[in-house]
mmCIF file of C-alpha atoms in Angstrom:
data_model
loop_
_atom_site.group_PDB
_atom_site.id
_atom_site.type_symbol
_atom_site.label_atom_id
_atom_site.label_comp_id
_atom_site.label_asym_id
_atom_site.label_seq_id
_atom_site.Cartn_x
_atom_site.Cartn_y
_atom_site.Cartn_z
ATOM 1 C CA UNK A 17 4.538 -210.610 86.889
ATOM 2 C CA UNK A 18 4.296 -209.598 83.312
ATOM 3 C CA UNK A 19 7.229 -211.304 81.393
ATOM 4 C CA UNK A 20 7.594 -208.401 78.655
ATOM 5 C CA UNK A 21 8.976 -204.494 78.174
ATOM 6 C CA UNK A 22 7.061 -202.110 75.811
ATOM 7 C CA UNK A 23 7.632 -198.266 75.382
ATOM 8 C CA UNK A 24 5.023 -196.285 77.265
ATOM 9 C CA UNK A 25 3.898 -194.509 73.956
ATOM 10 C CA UNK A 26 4.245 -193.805 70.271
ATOM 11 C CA UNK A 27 2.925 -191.551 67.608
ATOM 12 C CA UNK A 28 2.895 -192.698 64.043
ATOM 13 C CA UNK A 29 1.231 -190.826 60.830
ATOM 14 C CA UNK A 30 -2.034 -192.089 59.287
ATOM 15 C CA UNK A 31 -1.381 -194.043 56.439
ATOM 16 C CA UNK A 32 2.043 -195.099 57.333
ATOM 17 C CA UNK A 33 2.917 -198.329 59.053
ATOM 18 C CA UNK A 34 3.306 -198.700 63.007
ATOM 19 C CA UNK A 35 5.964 -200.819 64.541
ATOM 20 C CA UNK A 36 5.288 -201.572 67.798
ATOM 21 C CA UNK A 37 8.043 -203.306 69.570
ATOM 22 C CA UNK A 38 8.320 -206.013 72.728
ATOM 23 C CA UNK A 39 10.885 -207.014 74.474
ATOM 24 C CA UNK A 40 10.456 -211.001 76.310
ATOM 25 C CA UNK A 41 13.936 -211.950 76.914
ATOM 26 C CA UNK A 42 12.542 -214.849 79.730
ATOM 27 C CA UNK A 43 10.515 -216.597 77.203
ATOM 28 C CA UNK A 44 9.994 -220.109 77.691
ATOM 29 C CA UNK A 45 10.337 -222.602 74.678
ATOM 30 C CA UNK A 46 6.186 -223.571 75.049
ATOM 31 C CA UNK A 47 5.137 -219.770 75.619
ATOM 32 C CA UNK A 48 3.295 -217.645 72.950
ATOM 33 C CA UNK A 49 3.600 -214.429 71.940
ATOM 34 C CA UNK A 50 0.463 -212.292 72.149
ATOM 35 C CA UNK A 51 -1.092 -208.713 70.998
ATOM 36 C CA UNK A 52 -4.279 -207.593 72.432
ATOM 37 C CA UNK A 53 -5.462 -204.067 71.967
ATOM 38 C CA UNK A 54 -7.837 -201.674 74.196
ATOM 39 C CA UNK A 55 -9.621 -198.662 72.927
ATOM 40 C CA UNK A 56 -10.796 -196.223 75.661
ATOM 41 C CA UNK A 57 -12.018 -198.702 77.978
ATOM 42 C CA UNK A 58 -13.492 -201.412 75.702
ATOM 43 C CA UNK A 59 -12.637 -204.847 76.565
ATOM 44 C CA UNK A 60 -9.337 -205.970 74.737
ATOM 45 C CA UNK A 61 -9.296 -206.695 71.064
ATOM 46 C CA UNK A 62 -7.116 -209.717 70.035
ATOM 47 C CA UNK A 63 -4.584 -209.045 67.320
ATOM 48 C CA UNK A 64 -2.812 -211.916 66.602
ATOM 49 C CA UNK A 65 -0.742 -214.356 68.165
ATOM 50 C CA UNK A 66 2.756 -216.695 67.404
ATOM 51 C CA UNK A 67 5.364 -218.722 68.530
ATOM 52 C CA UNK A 68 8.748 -218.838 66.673
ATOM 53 C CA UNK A 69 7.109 -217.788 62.997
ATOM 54 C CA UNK A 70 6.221 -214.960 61.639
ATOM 55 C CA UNK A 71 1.803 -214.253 61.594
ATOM 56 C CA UNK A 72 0.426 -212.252 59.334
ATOM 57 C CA UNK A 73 -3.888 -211.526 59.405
ATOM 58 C CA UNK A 74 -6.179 -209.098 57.942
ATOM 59 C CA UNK A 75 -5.011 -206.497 61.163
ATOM 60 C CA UNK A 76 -1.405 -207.056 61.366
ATOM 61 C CA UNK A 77 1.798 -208.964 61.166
ATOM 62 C CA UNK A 78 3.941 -210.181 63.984
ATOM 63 C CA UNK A 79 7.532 -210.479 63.657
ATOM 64 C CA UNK A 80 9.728 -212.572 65.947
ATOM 65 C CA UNK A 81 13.111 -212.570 66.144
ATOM 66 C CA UNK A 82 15.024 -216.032 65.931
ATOM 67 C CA UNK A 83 16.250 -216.245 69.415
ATOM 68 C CA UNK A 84 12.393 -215.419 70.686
ATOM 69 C CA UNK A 85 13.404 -212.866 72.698
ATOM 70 C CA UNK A 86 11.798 -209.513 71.385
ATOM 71 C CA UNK A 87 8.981 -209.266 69.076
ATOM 72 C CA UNK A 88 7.240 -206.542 66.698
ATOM 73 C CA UNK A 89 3.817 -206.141 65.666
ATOM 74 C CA UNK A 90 3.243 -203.734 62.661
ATOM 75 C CA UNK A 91 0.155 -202.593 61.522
ATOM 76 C CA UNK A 92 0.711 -202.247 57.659
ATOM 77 C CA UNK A 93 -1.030 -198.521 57.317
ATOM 78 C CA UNK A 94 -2.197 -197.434 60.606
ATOM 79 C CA UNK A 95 -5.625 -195.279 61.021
ATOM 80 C CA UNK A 96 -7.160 -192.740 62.761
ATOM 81 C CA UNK A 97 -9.199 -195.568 64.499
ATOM 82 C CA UNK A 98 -5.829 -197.733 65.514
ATOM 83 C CA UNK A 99 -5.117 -195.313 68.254
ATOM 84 C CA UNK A 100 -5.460 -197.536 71.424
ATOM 85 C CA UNK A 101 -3.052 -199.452 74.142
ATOM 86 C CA UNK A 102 -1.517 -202.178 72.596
ATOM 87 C CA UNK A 103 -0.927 -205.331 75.307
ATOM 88 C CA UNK A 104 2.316 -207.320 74.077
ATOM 89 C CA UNK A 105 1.492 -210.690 76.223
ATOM 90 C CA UNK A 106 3.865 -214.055 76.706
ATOM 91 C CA UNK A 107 1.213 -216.284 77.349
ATOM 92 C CA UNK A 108 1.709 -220.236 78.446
ATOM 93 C CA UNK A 109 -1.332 -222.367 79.163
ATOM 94 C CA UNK A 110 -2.794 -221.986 82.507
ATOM 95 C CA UNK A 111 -3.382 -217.733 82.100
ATOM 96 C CA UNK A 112 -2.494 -214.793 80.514
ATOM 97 C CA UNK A 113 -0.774 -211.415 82.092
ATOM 98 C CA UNK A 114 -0.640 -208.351 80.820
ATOM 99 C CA UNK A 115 2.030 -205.599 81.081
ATOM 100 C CA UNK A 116 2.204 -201.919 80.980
ATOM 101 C CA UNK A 117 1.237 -201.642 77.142
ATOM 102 C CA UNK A 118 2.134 -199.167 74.708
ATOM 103 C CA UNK A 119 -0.152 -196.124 73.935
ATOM 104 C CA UNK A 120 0.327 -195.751 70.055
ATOM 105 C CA UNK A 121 -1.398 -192.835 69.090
ATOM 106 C CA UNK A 122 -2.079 -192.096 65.123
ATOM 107 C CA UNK A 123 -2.066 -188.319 64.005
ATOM 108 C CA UNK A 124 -3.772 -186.834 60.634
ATOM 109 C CA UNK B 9 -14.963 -218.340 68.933
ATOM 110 C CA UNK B 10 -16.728 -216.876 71.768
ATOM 111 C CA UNK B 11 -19.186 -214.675 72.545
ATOM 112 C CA UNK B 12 -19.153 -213.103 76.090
ATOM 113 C CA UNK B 13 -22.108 -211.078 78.111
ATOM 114 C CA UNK B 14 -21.097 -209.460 80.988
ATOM 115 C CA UNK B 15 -23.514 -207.762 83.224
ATOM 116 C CA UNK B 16 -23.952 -204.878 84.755
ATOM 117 C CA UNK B 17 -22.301 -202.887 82.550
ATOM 118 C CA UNK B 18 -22.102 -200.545 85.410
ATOM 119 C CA UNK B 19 -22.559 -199.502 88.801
ATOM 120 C CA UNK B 20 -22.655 -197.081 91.469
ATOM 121 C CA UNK B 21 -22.411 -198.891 95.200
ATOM 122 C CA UNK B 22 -22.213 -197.576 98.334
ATOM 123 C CA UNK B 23 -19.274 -198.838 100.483
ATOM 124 C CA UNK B 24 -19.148 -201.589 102.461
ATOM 125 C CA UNK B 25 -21.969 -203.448 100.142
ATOM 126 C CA UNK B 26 -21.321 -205.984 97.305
ATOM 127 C CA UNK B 27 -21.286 -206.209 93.540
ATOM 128 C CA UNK B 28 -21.795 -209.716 92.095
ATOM 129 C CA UNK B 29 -21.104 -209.303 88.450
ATOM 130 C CA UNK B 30 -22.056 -212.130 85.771
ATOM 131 C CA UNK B 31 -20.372 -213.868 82.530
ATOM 132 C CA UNK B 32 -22.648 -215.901 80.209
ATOM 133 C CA UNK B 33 -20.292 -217.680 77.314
ATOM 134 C CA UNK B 34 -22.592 -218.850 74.141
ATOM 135 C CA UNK B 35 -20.283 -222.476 74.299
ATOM 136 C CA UNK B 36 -19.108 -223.950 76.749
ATOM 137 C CA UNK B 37 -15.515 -223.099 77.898
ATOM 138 C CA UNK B 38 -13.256 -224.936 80.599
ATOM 139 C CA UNK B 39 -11.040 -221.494 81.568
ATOM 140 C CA UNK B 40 -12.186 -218.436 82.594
ATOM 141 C CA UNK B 41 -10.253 -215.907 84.128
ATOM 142 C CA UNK B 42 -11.428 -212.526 85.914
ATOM 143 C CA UNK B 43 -9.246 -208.992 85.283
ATOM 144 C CA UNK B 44 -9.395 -205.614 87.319
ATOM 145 C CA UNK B 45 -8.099 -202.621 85.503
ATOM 146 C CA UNK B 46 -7.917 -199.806 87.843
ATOM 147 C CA UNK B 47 -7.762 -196.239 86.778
ATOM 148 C CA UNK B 48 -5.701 -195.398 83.749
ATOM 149 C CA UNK B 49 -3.461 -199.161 84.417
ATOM 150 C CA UNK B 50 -3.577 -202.014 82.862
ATOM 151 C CA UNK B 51 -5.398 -205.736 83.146
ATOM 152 C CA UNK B 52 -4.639 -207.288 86.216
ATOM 153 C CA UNK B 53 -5.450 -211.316 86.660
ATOM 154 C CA UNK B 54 -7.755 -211.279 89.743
ATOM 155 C CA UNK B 55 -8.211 -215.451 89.673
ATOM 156 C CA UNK B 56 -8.611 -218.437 86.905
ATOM 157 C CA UNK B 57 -11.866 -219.968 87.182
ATOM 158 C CA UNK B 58 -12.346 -223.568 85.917
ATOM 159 C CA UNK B 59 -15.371 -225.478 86.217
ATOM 160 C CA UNK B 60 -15.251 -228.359 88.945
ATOM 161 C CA UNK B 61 -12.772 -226.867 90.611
ATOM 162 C CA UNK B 62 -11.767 -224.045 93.393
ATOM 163 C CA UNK B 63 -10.636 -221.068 91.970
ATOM 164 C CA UNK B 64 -6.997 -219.960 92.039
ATOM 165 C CA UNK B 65 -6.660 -216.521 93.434
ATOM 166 C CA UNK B 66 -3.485 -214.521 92.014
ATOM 167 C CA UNK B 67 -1.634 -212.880 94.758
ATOM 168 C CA UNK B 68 -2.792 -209.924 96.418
ATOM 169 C CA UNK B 69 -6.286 -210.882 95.582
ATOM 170 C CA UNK B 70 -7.620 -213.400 98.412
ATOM 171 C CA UNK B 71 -11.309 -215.124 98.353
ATOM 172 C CA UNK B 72 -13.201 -213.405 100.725
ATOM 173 C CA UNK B 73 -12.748 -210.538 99.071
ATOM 174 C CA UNK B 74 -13.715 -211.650 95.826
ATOM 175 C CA UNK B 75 -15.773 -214.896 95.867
ATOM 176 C CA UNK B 76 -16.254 -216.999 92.811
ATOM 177 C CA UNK B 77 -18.446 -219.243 91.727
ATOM 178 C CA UNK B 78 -18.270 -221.285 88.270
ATOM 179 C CA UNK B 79 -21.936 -223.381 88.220
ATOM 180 C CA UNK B 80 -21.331 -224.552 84.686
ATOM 181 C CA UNK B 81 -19.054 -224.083 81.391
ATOM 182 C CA UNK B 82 -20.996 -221.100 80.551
ATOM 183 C CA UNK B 83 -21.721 -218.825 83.416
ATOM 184 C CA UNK B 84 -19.742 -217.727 86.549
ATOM 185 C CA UNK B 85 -19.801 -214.562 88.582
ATOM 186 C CA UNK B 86 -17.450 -212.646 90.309
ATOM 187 C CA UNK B 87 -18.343 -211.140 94.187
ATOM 188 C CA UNK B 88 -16.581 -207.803 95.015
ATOM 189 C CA UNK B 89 -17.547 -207.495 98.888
ATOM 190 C CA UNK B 90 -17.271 -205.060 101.353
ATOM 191 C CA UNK B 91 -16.634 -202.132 98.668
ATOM 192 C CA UNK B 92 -14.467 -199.378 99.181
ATOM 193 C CA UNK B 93 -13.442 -196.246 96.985
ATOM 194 C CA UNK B 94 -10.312 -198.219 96.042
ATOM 195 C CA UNK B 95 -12.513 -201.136 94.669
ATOM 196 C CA UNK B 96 -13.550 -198.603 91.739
ATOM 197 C CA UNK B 97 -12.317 -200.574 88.761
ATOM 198 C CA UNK B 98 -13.495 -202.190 85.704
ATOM 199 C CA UNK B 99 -13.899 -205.912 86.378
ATOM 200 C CA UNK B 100 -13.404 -208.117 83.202
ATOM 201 C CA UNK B 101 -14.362 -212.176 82.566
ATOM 202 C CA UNK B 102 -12.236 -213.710 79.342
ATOM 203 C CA UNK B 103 -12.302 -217.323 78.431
ATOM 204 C CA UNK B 104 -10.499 -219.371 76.399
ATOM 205 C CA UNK B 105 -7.218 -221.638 76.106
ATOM 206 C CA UNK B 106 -3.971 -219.775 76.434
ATOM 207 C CA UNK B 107 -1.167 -221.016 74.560
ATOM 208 C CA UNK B 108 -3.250 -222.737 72.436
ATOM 209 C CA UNK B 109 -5.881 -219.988 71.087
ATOM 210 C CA UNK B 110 -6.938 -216.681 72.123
ATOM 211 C CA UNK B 111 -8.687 -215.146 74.669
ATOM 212 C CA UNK B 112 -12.620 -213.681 74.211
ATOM 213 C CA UNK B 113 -13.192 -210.516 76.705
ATOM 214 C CA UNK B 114 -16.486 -209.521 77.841
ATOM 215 C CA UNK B 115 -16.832 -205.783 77.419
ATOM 216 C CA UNK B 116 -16.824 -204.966 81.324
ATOM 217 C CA UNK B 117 -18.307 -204.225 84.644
ATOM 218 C CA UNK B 118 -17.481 -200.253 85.075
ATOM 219 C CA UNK B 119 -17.408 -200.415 89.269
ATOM 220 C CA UNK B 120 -17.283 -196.959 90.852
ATOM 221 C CA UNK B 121 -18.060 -197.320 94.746
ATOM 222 C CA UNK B 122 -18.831 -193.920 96.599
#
Protein backbone atom coordinates (compact mmCIF):
# COMPACT_ATOMS: atom_id res chain seq x y z
CA UNK A 1 0.00 0.00 0.00
CA UNK A 2 1.23 3.42 -0.83
CA UNK A 3 2.81 4.92 2.40
CA UNK A 4 1.92 8.72 1.49
CA UNK A 5 -1.28 11.39 1.29
CA UNK A 6 -1.33 14.05 -1.52
CA UNK A 7 -4.28 16.43 -2.45
CA UNK A 8 -6.15 15.17 -5.49
CA UNK A 9 -5.42 18.52 -7.40
CA UNK A 10 -4.05 22.02 -7.57
CA UNK A 11 -3.99 25.01 -9.80
CA UNK A 12 -1.12 27.41 -9.63
CA UNK A 13 -0.37 30.59 -12.07
CA UNK A 14 2.38 30.43 -14.72
CA UNK A 15 5.30 32.01 -13.57
CA UNK A 16 4.69 31.61 -9.95
CA UNK A 17 6.04 28.82 -7.83
CA UNK A 18 4.06 25.44 -7.08
CA UNK A 19 4.15 23.80 -3.73
CA UNK A 20 3.14 20.54 -3.87
CA UNK A 21 2.77 18.91 -0.56
CA UNK A 22 3.09 15.02 0.90
CA UNK A 23 2.21 13.72 3.76
CA UNK A 24 4.46 10.13 4.96
CA UNK A 25 3.91 10.04 8.57
CA UNK A 26 5.03 5.92 8.54
CA UNK A 27 8.36 6.66 7.15
CA UNK A 28 11.01 4.39 8.01
CA UNK A 29 14.53 5.77 9.06
CA UNK A 30 16.25 3.93 5.60
CA UNK A 31 13.23 5.06 3.25
CA UNK A 32 13.54 7.86 0.58
CA UNK A 33 11.47 10.35 -0.39
CA UNK A 34 10.55 10.43 -4.08
CA UNK A 35 8.79 12.75 -6.92
CA UNK A 36 8.01 11.29 -10.20
CA UNK A 37 5.82 13.11 -12.64
CA UNK A 38 3.37 11.82 -15.59
CA UNK A 39 2.19 13.91 -18.44
CA UNK A 40 -0.90 12.52 -20.26
CA UNK A 41 0.12 9.07 -20.32
CA UNK A 42 3.92 9.26 -20.82
CA UNK A 43 5.92 7.07 -18.70
CA UNK A 44 6.88 8.88 -15.34
CA UNK A 45 9.46 11.60 -15.27
CA UNK A 46 11.79 11.53 -12.19
CA UNK A 47 12.05 14.77 -10.27
CA UNK A 48 14.21 14.41 -7.60
CA UNK A 49 14.70 12.43 -4.68
CA UNK A 50 15.98 12.81 -0.62
CA UNK A 51 16.23 11.54 2.62
CA UNK A 52 16.40 13.89 5.68
CA UNK A 53 18.05 17.05 3.54
CA UNK A 54 16.81 19.34 1.58
CA UNK A 55 17.51 18.61 -2.78
CA UNK A 56 17.56 21.12 -4.94
CA UNK A 57 18.15 20.33 -9.20
CA UNK A 58 17.68 22.15 -12.32
CA UNK A 59 13.54 21.04 -12.00
CA UNK A 60 12.86 21.51 -8.44
CA UNK A 61 13.58 21.56 -4.77
CA UNK A 62 12.39 19.15 -2.16
CA UNK A 63 11.81 20.19 1.26
CA UNK A 64 11.59 17.81 4.21
CA UNK A 65 10.53 18.51 7.36
CA UNK A 66 12.84 17.48 10.40
CA UNK A 67 10.76 14.78 11.84
CA UNK A 68 10.49 13.14 8.04
CA UNK A 69 7.09 12.98 8.15
CA UNK A 70 5.61 15.31 5.34
CA UNK A 71 7.47 16.64 2.49
CA UNK A 72 7.12 19.51 -0.29
CA UNK A 73 8.32 19.70 -3.67
CA UNK A 74 8.23 23.24 -5.29
CA UNK A 75 8.82 23.97 -8.64
CA UNK A 76 10.51 27.50 -8.50
CA UNK A 77 8.25 29.17 -11.52
CA UNK A 78 5.92 26.66 -12.80
CA UNK A 79 4.95 26.51 -16.75
CA UNK A 80 2.42 25.91 -19.00
CA UNK A 81 4.26 22.56 -19.73
CA UNK A 82 4.47 21.50 -15.74
CA UNK A 83 0.86 20.59 -15.81
CA UNK A 84 0.97 16.77 -15.10
CA UNK A 85 0.32 14.17 -11.98
CA UNK A 86 2.89 14.52 -9.65
CA UNK A 87 3.72 10.86 -7.76
CA UNK A 88 5.06 11.73 -4.09
CA UNK A 89 6.76 8.08 -3.46
CA UNK A 90 8.49 6.63 0.02
CA UNK A 91 10.63 4.33 -1.57
CA UNK A 92 13.01 1.60 0.43
CA UNK A 93 15.14 -0.82 -1.55
CA UNK A 94 13.42 -3.79 -2.84
CA UNK A 95 10.45 -1.51 -4.99
CA UNK A 96 8.76 1.48 -5.36
CA UNK A 97 4.75 2.26 -4.92
CA UNK A 98 2.99 4.85 -6.02
CA UNK A 99 -0.06 6.66 -4.55
CA UNK A 100 -2.96 8.60 -5.77
CA UNK A 101 -0.80 11.69 -7.01
CA UNK A 102 -1.67 15.16 -7.25
CA UNK A 103 -3.00 16.71 -10.55
CA UNK A 104 -1.30 20.25 -10.49
CA UNK A 105 -2.59 22.05 -13.23
CA UNK A 106 -0.80 25.55 -14.39
CA UNK A 107 -3.17 28.34 -15.85
CA UNK A 108 -2.01 31.44 -18.20
CA UNK B 1 21.38 6.23 -16.32
CA UNK B 2 19.17 4.13 -18.32
CA UNK B 3 17.69 3.94 -21.37
CA UNK B 4 14.50 1.77 -21.70
CA UNK B 5 12.62 0.33 -25.06
CA UNK B 6 9.49 -1.02 -24.54
CA UNK B 7 7.60 -2.67 -27.27
CA UNK B 8 4.60 -2.64 -28.65
CA UNK B 9 3.78 0.59 -28.00
CA UNK B 10 0.31 -0.59 -28.51
CA UNK B 11 -2.24 -3.02 -29.10
CA UNK B 12 -5.59 -4.08 -29.93
CA UNK B 13 -6.27 -8.02 -28.79
CA UNK B 14 -9.09 -9.94 -28.90
CA UNK B 15 -10.09 -11.60 -25.57
CA UNK B 16 -9.04 -14.57 -24.31
CA UNK B 17 -5.52 -14.26 -26.37
CA UNK B 18 -2.14 -12.98 -25.01
CA UNK B 19 0.09 -9.94 -25.13
CA UNK B 20 3.79 -10.59 -24.39
CA UNK B 21 5.27 -7.17 -24.13
CA UNK B 22 9.23 -6.56 -24.13
CA UNK B 23 11.91 -4.29 -22.13
CA UNK B 24 15.42 -3.93 -23.63
CA UNK B 25 17.76 -1.79 -20.97
CA UNK B 26 21.06 -0.30 -22.87
CA UNK B 27 23.19 -1.62 -19.37
CA UNK B 28 22.68 -4.09 -17.58
CA UNK B 29 20.37 -3.72 -14.49
CA UNK B 30 19.71 -6.30 -11.55
CA UNK B 31 15.84 -4.86 -10.71
CA UNK B 32 13.19 -4.50 -12.85
CA UNK B 33 9.82 -4.05 -11.90
CA UNK B 34 6.50 -4.18 -14.13
CA UNK B 35 3.45 -1.37 -13.47
CA UNK B 36 -0.29 -1.44 -14.73
CA UNK B 37 -2.01 1.87 -14.76
CA UNK B 38 -5.56 1.34 -15.49
CA UNK B 39 -7.83 4.02 -16.74
CA UNK B 40 -7.41 7.48 -15.34
CA UNK B 41 -5.43 5.65 -11.82
CA UNK B 42 -2.30 5.51 -10.97
CA UNK B 43 0.99 2.99 -11.25
CA UNK B 44 0.31 -0.14 -9.78
CA UNK B 45 3.47 -2.69 -9.00
CA UNK B 46 2.39 -5.83 -10.96
CA UNK B 47 5.85 -7.93 -9.83
CA UNK B 48 9.83 -7.19 -9.26
CA UNK B 49 11.79 -9.00 -11.69
CA UNK B 50 15.46 -9.83 -10.88
CA UNK B 51 17.64 -11.79 -12.95
CA UNK B 52 18.38 -15.44 -11.60
CA UNK B 53 15.60 -15.47 -9.75
CA UNK B 54 11.57 -16.15 -9.69
CA UNK B 55 9.69 -13.22 -9.84
CA UNK B 56 7.76 -11.81 -6.88
CA UNK B 57 4.19 -11.20 -7.76
CA UNK B 58 2.51 -8.23 -5.65
CA UNK B 59 -0.81 -9.24 -4.37
CA UNK B 60 -3.72 -9.47 -6.44
CA UNK B 61 -1.53 -10.13 -9.37
CA UNK B 62 -0.73 -14.06 -9.49
CA UNK B 63 1.69 -15.79 -12.27
CA UNK B 64 -0.44 -17.41 -14.51
CA UNK B 65 -1.92 -14.51 -15.27
CA UNK B 66 1.01 -12.59 -15.95
CA UNK B 67 4.12 -14.74 -16.65
CA UNK B 68 7.59 -13.35 -16.51
CA UNK B 69 10.56 -14.10 -17.77
CA UNK B 70 14.02 -12.18 -17.06
CA UNK B 71 16.72 -14.09 -19.68
CA UNK B 72 19.42 -11.57 -18.91
CA UNK B 73 20.22 -8.01 -17.18
CA UNK B 74 18.87 -6.34 -20.15
CA UNK B 75 15.71 -7.80 -21.48
CA UNK B 76 12.57 -9.37 -19.86
CA UNK B 77 8.98 -9.53 -20.96
CA UNK B 78 5.86 -9.43 -19.39
CA UNK B 79 2.80 -12.15 -20.53
CA UNK B 80 -0.78 -10.76 -20.09
CA UNK B 81 -2.87 -14.08 -20.85
CA UNK B 82 -6.22 -14.87 -21.35
CA UNK B 83 -7.23 -11.04 -22.02
CA UNK B 84 -10.29 -9.56 -21.00
CA UNK B 85 -11.84 -5.94 -21.36
CA UNK B 86 -10.64 -5.32 -17.78
CA UNK B 87 -6.98 -6.17 -18.82
CA UNK B 88 -7.08 -2.75 -20.91
CA UNK B 89 -4.23 -0.92 -19.22
CA UNK B 90 -0.95 0.54 -19.91
CA UNK B 91 1.72 -1.95 -18.85
CA UNK B 92 5.07 -0.26 -17.78
CA UNK B 93 8.88 -1.96 -17.19
CA UNK B 94 11.26 0.51 -14.86
CA UNK B 95 14.63 -0.52 -13.63
CA UNK B 96 16.86 0.63 -11.33
CA UNK B 97 17.89 0.60 -7.47
CA UNK B 98 15.33 2.06 -5.13
CA UNK B 99 16.56 3.73 -2.19
CA UNK B 100 19.66 4.12 -3.62
CA UNK B 101 18.97 5.93 -7.16
CA UNK B 102 16.09 6.42 -9.30
CA UNK B 103 13.97 4.61 -11.33
CA UNK B 104 14.16 4.71 -15.55
CA UNK B 105 10.46 4.04 -17.10
CA UNK B 106 9.97 2.74 -20.45
CA UNK B 107 7.36 4.84 -22.18
CA UNK B 108 4.57 1.99 -22.23
CA UNK B 109 2.57 -0.80 -23.67
CA UNK B 110 -1.02 1.00 -24.36
CA UNK B 111 -3.22 -2.55 -23.97
CA UNK B 112 -6.84 -2.15 -25.03
CA UNK B 113 -8.48 -5.77 -25.38
CA UNK B 114 -11.96 -5.84 -27.24
Amino acid sequence: DAKTTQPPSMDCAEGRAANLPCNHSTISGNEYVYWYRQIHSQGPQYIIHGLKNNETNEMASLIITEDRKSSTLILPHATLRDTAVYYCIVSGYNDMRFGAGTRLTVKP
Amino acid sequence: SAVISQKPSRDICQRGTSLTIQCQVDSQVTMMFWYRQQPGQSLTLIATANQGSEATYESGFVIDKFPISRPNLTFSTLTVSNLSPEDSSIYLCSVGRPGREKLFFGSGTQLSVL
